[in-house]
JSON list of C-alpha atoms in Angstrom, two decimals:
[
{"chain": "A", "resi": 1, "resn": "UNK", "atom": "CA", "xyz": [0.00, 0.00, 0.00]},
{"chain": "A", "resi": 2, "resn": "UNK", "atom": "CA", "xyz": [1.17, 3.40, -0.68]},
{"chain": "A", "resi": 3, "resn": "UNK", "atom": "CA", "xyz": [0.36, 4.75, 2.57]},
{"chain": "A", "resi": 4, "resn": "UNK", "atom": "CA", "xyz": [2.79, 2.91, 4.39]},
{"chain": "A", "resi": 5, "resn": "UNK", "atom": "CA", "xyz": [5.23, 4.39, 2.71]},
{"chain": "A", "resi": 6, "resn": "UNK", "atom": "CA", "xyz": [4.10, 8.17, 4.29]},
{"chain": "A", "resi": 7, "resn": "UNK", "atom": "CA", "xyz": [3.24, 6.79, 7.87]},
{"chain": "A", "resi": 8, "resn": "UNK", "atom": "CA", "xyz": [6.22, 8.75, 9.05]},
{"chain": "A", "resi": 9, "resn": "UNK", "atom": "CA", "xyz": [5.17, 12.06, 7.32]},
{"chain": "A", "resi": 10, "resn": "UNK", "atom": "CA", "xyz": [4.78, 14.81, 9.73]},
{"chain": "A", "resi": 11, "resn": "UNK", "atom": "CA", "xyz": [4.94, 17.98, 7.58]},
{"chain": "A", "resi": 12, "resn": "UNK", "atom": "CA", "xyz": [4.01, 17.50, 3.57]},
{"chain": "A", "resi": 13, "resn": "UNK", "atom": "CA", "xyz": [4.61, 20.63, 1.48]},
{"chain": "A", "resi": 14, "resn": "UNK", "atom": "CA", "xyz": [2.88, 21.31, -1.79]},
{"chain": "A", "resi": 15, "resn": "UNK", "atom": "CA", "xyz": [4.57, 23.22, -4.87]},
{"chain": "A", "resi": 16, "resn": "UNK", "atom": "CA", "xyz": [1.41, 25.32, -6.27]},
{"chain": "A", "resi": 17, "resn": "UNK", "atom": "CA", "xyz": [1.73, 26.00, -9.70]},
{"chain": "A", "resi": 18, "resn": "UNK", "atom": "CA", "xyz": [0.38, 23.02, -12.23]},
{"chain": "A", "resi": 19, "resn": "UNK", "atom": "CA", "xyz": [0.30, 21.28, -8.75]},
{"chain": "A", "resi": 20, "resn": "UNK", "atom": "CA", "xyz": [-2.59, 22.91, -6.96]},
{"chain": "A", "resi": 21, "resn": "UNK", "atom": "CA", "xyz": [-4.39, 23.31, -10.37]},
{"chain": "A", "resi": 22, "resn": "UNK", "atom": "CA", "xyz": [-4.67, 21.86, -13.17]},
{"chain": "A", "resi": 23, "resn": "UNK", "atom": "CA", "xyz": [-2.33, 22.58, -15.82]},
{"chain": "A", "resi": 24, "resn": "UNK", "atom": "CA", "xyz": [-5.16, 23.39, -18.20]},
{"chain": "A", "resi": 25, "resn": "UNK", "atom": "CA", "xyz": [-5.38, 26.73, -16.33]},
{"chain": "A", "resi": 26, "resn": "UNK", "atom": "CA", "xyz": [-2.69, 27.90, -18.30]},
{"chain": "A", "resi": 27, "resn": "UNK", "atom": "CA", "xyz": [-1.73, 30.31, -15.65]},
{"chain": "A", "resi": 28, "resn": "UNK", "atom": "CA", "xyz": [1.91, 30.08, -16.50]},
{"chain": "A", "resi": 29, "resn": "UNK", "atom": "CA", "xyz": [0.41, 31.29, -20.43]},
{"chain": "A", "resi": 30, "resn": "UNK", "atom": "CA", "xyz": [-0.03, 34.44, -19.15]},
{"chain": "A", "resi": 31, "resn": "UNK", "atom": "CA", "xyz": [2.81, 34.45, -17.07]},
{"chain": "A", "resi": 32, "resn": "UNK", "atom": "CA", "xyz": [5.30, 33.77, -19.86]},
{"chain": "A", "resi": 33, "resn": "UNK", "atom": "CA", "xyz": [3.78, 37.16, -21.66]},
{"chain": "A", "resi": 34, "resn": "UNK", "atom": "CA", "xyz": [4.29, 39.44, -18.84]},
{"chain": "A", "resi": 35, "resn": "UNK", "atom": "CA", "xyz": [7.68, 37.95, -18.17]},
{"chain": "A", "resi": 36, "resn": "UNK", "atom": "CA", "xyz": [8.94, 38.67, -21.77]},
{"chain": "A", "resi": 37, "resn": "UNK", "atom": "CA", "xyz": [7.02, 42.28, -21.61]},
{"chain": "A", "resi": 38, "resn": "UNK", "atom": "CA", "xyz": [9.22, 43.14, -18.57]},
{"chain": "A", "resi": 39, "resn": "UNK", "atom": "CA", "xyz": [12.30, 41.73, -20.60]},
{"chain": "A", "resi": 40, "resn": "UNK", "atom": "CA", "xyz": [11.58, 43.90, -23.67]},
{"chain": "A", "resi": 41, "resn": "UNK", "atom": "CA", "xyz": [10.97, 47.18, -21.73]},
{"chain": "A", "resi": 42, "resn": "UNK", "atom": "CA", "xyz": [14.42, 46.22, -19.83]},
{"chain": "A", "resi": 43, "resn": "UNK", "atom": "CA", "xyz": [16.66, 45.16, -22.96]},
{"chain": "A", "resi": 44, "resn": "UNK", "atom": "CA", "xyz": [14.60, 46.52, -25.69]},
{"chain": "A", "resi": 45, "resn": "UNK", "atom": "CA", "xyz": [14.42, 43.02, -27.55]},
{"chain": "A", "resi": 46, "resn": "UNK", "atom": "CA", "xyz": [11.57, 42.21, -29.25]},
{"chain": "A", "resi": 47, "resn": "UNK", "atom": "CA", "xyz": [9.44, 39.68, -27.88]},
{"chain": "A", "resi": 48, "resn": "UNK", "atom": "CA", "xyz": [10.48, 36.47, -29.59]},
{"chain": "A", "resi": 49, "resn": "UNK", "atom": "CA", "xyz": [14.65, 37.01, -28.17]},
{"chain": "A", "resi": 50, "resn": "UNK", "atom": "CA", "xyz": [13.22, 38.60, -24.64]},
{"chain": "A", "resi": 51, "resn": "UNK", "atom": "CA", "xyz": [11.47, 35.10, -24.32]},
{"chain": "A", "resi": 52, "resn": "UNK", "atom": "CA", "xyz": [13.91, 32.85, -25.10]},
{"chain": "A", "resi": 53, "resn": "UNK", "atom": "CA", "xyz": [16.33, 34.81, -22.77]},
{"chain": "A", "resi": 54, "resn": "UNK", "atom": "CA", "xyz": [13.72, 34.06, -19.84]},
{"chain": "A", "resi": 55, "resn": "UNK", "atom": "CA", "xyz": [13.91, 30.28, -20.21]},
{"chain": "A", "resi": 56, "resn": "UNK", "atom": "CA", "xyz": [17.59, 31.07, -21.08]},
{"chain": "A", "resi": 57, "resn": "UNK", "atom": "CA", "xyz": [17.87, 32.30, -17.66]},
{"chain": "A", "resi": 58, "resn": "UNK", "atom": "CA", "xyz": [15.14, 29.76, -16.40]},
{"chain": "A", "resi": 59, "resn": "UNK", "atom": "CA", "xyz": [17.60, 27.20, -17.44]},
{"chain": "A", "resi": 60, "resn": "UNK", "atom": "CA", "xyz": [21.15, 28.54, -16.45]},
{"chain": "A", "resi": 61, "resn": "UNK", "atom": "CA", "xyz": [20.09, 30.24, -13.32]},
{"chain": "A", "resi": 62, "resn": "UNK", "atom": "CA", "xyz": [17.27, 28.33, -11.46]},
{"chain": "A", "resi": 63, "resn": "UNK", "atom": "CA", "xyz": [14.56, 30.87, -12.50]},
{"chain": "A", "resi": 64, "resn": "UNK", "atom": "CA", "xyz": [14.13, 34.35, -14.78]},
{"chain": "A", "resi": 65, "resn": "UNK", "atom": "CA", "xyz": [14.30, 36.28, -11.59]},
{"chain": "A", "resi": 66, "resn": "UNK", "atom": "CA", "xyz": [17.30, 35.37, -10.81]},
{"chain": "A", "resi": 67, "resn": "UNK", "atom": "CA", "xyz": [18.79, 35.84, -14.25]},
{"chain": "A", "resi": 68, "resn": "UNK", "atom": "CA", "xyz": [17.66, 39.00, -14.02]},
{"chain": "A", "resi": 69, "resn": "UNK", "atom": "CA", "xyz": [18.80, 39.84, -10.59]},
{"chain": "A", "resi": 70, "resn": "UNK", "atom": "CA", "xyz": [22.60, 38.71, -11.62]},
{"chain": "A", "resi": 71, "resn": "UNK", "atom": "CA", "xyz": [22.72, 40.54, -14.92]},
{"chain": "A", "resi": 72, "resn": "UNK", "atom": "CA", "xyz": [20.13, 43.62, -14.98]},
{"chain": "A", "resi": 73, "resn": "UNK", "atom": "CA", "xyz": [20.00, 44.34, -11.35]},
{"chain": "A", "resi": 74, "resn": "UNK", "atom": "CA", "xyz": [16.61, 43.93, -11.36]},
{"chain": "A", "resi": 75, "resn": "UNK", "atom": "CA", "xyz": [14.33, 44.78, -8.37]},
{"chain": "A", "resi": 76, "resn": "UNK", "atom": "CA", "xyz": [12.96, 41.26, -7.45]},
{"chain": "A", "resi": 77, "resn": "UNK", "atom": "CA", "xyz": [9.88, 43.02, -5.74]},
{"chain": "A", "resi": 78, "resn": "UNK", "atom": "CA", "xyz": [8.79, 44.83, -8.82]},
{"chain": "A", "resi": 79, "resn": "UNK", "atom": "CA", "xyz": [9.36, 42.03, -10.96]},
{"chain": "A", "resi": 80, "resn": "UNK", "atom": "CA", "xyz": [7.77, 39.64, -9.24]},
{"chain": "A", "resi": 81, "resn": "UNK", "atom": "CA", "xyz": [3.97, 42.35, -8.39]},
{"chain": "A", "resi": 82, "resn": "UNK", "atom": "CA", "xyz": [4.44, 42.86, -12.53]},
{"chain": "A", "resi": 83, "resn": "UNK", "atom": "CA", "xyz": [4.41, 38.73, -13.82]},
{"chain": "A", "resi": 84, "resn": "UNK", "atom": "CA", "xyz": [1.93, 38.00, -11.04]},
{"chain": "A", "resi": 85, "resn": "UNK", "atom": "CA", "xyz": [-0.86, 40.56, -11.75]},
{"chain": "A", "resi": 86, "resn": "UNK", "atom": "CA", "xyz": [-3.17, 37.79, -14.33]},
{"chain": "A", "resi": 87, "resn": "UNK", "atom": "CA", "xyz": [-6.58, 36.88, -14.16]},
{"chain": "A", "resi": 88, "resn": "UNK", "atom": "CA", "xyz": [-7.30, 34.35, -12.12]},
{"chain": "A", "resi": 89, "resn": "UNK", "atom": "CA", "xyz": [-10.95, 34.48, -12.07]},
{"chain": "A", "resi": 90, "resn": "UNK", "atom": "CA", "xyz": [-11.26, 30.95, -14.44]},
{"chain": "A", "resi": 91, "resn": "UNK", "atom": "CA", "xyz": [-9.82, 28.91, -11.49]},
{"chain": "A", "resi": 92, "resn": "UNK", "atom": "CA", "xyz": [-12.39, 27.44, -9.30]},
{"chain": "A", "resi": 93, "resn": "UNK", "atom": "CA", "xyz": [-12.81, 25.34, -5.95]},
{"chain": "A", "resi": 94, "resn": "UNK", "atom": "CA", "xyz": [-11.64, 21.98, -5.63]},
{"chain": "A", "resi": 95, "resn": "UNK", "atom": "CA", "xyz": [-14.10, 20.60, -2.62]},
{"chain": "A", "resi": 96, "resn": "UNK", "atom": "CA", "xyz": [-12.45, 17.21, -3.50]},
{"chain": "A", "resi": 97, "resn": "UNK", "atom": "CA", "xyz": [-8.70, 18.32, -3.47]},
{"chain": "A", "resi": 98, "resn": "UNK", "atom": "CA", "xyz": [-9.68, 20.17, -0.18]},
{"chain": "A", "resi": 99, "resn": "UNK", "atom": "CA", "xyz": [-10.68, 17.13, 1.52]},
{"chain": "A", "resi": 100, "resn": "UNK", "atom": "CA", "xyz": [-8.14, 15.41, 0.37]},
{"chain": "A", "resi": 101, "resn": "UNK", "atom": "CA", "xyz": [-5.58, 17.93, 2.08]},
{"chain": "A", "resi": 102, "resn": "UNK", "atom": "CA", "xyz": [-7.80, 18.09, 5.33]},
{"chain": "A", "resi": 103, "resn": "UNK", "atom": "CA", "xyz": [-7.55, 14.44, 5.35]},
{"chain": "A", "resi": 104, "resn": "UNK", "atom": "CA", "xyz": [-3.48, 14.73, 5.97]},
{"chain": "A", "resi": 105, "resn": "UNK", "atom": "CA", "xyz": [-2.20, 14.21, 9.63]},
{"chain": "A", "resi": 106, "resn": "UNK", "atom": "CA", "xyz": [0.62, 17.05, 10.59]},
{"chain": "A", "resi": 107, "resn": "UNK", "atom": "CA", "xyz": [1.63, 20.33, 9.00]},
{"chain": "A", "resi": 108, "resn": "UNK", "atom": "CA", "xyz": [0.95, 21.26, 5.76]},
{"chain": "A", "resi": 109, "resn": "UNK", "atom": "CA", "xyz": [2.50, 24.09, 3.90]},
{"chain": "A", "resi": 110, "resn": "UNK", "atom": "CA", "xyz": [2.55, 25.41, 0.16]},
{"chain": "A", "resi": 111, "resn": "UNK", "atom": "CA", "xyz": [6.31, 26.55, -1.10]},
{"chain": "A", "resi": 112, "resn": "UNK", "atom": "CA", "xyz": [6.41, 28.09, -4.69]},
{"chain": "A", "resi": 113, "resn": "UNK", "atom": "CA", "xyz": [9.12, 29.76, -6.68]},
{"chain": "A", "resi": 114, "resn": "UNK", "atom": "CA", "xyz": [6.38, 32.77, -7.00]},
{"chain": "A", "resi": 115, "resn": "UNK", "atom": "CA", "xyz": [5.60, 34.99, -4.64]},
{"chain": "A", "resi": 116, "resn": "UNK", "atom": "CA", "xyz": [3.26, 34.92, -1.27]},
{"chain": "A", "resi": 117, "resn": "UNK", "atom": "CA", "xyz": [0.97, 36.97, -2.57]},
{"chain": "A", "resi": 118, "resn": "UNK", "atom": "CA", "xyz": [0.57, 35.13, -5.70]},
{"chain": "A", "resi": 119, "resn": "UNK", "atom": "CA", "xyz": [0.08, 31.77, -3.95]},
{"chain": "A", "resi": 120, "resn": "UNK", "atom": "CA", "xyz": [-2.60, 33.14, -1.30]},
{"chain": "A", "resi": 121, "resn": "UNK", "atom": "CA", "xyz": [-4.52, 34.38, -4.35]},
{"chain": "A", "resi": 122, "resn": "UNK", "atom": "CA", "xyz": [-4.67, 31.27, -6.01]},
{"chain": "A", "resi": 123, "resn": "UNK", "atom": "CA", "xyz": [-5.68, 29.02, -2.50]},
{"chain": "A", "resi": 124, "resn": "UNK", "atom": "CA", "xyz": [-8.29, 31.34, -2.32]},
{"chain": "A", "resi": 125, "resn": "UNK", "atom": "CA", "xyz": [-9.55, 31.03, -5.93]},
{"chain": "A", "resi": 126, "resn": "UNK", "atom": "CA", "xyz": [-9.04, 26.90, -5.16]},
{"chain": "A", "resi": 127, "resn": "UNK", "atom": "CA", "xyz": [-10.58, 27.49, -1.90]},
{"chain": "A", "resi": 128, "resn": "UNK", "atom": "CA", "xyz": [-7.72, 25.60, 0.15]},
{"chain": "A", "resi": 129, "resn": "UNK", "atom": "CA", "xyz": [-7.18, 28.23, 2.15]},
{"chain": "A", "resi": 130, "resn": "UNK", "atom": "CA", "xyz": [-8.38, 26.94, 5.68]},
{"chain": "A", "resi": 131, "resn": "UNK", "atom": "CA", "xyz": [-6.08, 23.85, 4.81]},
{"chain": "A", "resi": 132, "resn": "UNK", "atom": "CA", "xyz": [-2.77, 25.09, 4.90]},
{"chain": "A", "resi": 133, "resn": "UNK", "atom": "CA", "xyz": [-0.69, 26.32, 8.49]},
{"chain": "A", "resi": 134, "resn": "UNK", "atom": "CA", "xyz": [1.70, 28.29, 6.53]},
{"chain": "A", "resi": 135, "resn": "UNK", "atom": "CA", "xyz": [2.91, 29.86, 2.87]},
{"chain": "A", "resi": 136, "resn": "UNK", "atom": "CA", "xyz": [6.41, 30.89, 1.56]},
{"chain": "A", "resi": 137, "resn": "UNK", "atom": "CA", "xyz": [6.98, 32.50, -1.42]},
{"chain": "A", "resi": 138, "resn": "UNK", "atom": "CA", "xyz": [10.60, 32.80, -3.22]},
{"chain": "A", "resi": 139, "resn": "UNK", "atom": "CA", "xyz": [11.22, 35.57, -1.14]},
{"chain": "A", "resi": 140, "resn": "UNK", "atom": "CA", "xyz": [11.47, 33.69, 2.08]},
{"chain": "A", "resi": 141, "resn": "UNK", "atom": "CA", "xyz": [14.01, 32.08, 0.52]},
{"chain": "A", "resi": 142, "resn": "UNK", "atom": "CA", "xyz": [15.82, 35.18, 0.13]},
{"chain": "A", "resi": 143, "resn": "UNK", "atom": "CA", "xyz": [15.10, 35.12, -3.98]},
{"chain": "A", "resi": 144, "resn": "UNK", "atom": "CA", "xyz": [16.63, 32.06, -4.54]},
{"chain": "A", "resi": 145, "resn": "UNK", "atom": "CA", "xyz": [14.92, 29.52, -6.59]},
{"chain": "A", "resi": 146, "resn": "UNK", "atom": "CA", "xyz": [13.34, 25.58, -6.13]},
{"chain": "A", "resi": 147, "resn": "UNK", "atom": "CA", "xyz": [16.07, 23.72, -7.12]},
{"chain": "A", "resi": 148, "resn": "UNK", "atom": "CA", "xyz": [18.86, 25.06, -5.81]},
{"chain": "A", "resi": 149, "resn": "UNK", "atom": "CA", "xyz": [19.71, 23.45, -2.12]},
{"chain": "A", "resi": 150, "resn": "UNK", "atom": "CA", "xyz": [19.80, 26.93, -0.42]},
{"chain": "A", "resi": 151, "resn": "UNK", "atom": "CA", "xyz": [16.66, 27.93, -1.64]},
{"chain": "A", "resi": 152, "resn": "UNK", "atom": "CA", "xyz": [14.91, 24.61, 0.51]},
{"chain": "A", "resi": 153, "resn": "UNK", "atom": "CA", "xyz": [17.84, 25.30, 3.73]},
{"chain": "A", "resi": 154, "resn": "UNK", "atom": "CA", "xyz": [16.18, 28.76, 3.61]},
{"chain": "A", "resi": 155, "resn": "UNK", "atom": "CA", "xyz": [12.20, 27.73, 3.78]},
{"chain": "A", "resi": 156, "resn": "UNK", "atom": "CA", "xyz": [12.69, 24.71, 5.67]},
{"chain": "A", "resi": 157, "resn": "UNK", "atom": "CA", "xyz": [14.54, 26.27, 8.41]},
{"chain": "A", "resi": 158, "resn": "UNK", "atom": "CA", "xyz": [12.02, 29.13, 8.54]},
{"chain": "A", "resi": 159, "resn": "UNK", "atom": "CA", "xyz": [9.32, 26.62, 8.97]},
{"chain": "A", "resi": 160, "resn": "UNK", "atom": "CA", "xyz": [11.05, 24.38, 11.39]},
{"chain": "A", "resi": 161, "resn": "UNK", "atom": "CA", "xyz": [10.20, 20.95, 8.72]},
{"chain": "A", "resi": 162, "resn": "UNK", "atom": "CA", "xyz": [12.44, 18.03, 9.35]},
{"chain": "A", "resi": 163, "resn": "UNK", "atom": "CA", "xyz": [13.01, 16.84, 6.20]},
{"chain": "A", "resi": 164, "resn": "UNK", "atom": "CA", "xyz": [13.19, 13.07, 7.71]},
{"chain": "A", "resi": 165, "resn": "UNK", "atom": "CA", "xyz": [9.44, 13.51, 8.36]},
{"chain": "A", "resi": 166, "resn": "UNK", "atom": "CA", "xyz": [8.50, 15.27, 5.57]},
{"chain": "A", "resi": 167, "resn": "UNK", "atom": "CA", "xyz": [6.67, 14.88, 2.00]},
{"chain": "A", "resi": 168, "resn": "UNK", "atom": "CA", "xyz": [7.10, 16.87, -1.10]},
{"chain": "A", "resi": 169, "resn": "UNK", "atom": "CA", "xyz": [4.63, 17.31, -4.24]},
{"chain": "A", "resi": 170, "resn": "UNK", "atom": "CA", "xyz": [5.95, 19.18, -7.48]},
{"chain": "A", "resi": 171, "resn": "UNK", "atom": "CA", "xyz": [5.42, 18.95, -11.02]},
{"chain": "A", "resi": 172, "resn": "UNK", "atom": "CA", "xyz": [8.63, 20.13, -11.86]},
{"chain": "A", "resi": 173, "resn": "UNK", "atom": "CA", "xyz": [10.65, 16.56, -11.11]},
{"chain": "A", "resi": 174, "resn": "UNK", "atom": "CA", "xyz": [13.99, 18.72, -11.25]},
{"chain": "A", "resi": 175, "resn": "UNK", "atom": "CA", "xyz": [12.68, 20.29, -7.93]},
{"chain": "A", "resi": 176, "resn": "UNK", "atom": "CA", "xyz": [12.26, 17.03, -6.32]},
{"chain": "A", "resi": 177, "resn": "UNK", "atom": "CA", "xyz": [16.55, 16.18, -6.08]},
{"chain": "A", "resi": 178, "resn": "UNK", "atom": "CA", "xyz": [17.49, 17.85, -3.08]},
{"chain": "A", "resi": 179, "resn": "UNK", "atom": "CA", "xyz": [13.88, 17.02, -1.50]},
{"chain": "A", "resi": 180, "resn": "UNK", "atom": "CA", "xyz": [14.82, 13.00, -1.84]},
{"chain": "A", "resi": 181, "resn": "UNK", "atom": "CA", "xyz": [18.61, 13.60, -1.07]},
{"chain": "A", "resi": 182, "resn": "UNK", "atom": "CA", "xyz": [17.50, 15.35, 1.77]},
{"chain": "A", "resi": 183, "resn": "UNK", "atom": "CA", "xyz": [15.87, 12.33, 3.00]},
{"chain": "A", "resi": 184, "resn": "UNK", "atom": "CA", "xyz": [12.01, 13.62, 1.90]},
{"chain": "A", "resi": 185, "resn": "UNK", "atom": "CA", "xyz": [9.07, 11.48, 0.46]},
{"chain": "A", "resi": 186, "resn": "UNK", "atom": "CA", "xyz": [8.91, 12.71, -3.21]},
{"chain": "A", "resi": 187, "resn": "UNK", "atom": "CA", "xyz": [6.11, 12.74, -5.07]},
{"chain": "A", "resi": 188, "resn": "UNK", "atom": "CA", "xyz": [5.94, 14.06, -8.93]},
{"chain": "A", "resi": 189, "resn": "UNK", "atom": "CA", "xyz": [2.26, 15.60, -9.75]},
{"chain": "A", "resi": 190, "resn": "UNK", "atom": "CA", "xyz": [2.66, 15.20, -13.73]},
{"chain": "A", "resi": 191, "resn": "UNK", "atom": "CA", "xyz": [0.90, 14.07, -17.06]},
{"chain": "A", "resi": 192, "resn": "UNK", "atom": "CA", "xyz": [4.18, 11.90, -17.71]},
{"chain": "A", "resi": 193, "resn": "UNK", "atom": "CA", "xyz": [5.88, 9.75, -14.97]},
{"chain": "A", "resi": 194, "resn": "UNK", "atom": "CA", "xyz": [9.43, 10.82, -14.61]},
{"chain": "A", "resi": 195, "resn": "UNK", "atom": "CA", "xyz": [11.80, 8.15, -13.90]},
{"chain": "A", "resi": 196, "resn": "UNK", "atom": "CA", "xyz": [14.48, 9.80, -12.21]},
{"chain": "A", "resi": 197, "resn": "UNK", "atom": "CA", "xyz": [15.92, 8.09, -9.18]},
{"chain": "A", "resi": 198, "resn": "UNK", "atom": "CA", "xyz": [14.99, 11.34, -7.10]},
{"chain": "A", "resi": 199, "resn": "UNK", "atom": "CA", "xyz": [11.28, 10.59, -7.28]},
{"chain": "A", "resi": 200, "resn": "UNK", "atom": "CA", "xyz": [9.51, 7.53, -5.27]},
{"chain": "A", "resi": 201, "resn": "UNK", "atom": "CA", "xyz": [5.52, 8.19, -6.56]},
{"chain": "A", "resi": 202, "resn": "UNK", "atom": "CA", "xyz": [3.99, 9.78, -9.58]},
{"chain": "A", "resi": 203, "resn": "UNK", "atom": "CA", "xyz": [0.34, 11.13, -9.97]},
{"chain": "A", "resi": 204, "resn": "UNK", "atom": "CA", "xyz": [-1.54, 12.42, -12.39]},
{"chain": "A", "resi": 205, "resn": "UNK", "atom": "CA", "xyz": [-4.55, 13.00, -9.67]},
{"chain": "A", "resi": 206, "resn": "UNK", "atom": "CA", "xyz": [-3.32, 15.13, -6.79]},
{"chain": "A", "resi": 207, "resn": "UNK", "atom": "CA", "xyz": [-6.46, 14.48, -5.29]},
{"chain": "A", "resi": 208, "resn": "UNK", "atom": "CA", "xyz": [-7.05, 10.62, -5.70]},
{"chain": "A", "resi": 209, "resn": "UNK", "atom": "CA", "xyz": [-2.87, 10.25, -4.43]},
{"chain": "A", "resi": 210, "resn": "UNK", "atom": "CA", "xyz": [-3.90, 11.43, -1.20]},
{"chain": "A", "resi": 211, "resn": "UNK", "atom": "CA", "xyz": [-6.78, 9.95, -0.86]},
{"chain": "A", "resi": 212, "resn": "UNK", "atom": "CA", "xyz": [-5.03, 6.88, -0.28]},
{"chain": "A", "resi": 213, "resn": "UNK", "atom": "CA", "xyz": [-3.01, 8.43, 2.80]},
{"chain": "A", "resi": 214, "resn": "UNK", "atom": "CA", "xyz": [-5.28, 9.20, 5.42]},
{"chain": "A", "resi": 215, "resn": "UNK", "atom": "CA", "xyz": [-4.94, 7.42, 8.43]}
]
């Protein structure tokens, strides 16, 4: 059974984007338009080169913001109020995801590579507010990115987890390394299993995963 696997779990912490919503909410569409908007008023490229220069830096650097930070000295504060300010008025409750959280014995926490703000906007659209004891944005981990191994000493020092006891659920597998070699229950929310060494479950249905964990 899968739940013997998380009898141990005292704190589980949730990634948010494409993991607290469905993918299909194209959130991160809208994000990758203001990103490359704030990249063409910075650099004056045009908007095909001031995208590819935000994965560029997605890929090299952990996340955009950082890229930017490094080379453009680029207020993270600003930048990060500019990409988060979409419409989020398509996402909608999830009673069944909510009960599925609720279900969980210990702490539960969301940790993002956006911001606070953004992340307490979208519980509240997904109406999992109520289930969470606590949210950190990239900022608590003083603006460095998910997967770097600071960026997790930061947060999880903050919130006091013990990564011994603790469970972690991303989409983005390359997030889940220094979970696992920190000694964490990894699981990989995603279409497509990954089958990286890093990750010990795969779901496609948040929801009907945890479902199988209460106890």
């Amino acid at each position: 059974m899968v739940a013997q696997h998380f009898a141990h779990v005292d704190t589980w912490v949730f990634d948010l984007d494409n993991t607290l919503y469905p993918p299909s909410a194209d959130l991160f569409g809208q994000m990758d338009s203001r990103f490359s908007a704030y990249v063409m008023r910075l650099t004056g490229l045009d908007h095909a080169n001031a995208l590819t220069l935000c994965h560029a830096y997605w890929d090299s650097h952990g996340s955009t913001l950082v890229g930017l930070m490094e080379h453009h000295d680029v207020d993270p504060h600003d930048f990060l109020a500019h990409v988060h300010d979409i419409d989020i008025s398509h996402l909608e409750p999830d009673p069944v995801l909510c009960h599925a959280i609720g279900t969980l014995q210990g702490r539960k926490i969301v940790y993002t590579n956006g911001s606070e703000n953004h992340a307490k906007r979208v519980l509240a659209a997904r109406g999992l507010t109520a289930q969470f004891d606590a949210v950190y944005g990239v900022e608590h981990a003083d603006f460095k990115p998910k997967p770097t191994h600071d960026a997790f000493a930061h947060v999880f020092a903050k919130d006091g987890v013990d990564p011994k006891k603790g469970a972690m659920f991303e989409d983005e597998a390359r997030n889940l390394a220094v979970p696992h070699a920190l000694g964490m229950r990894t699981v990989h929310v995603h279409a497509t299993p990954d089958t990286s060494d890093h990750i010990h479950h795969h779901t496609d249905d948040l929801a009907a995963f945890l479902s199988q964990l209460a106890r």
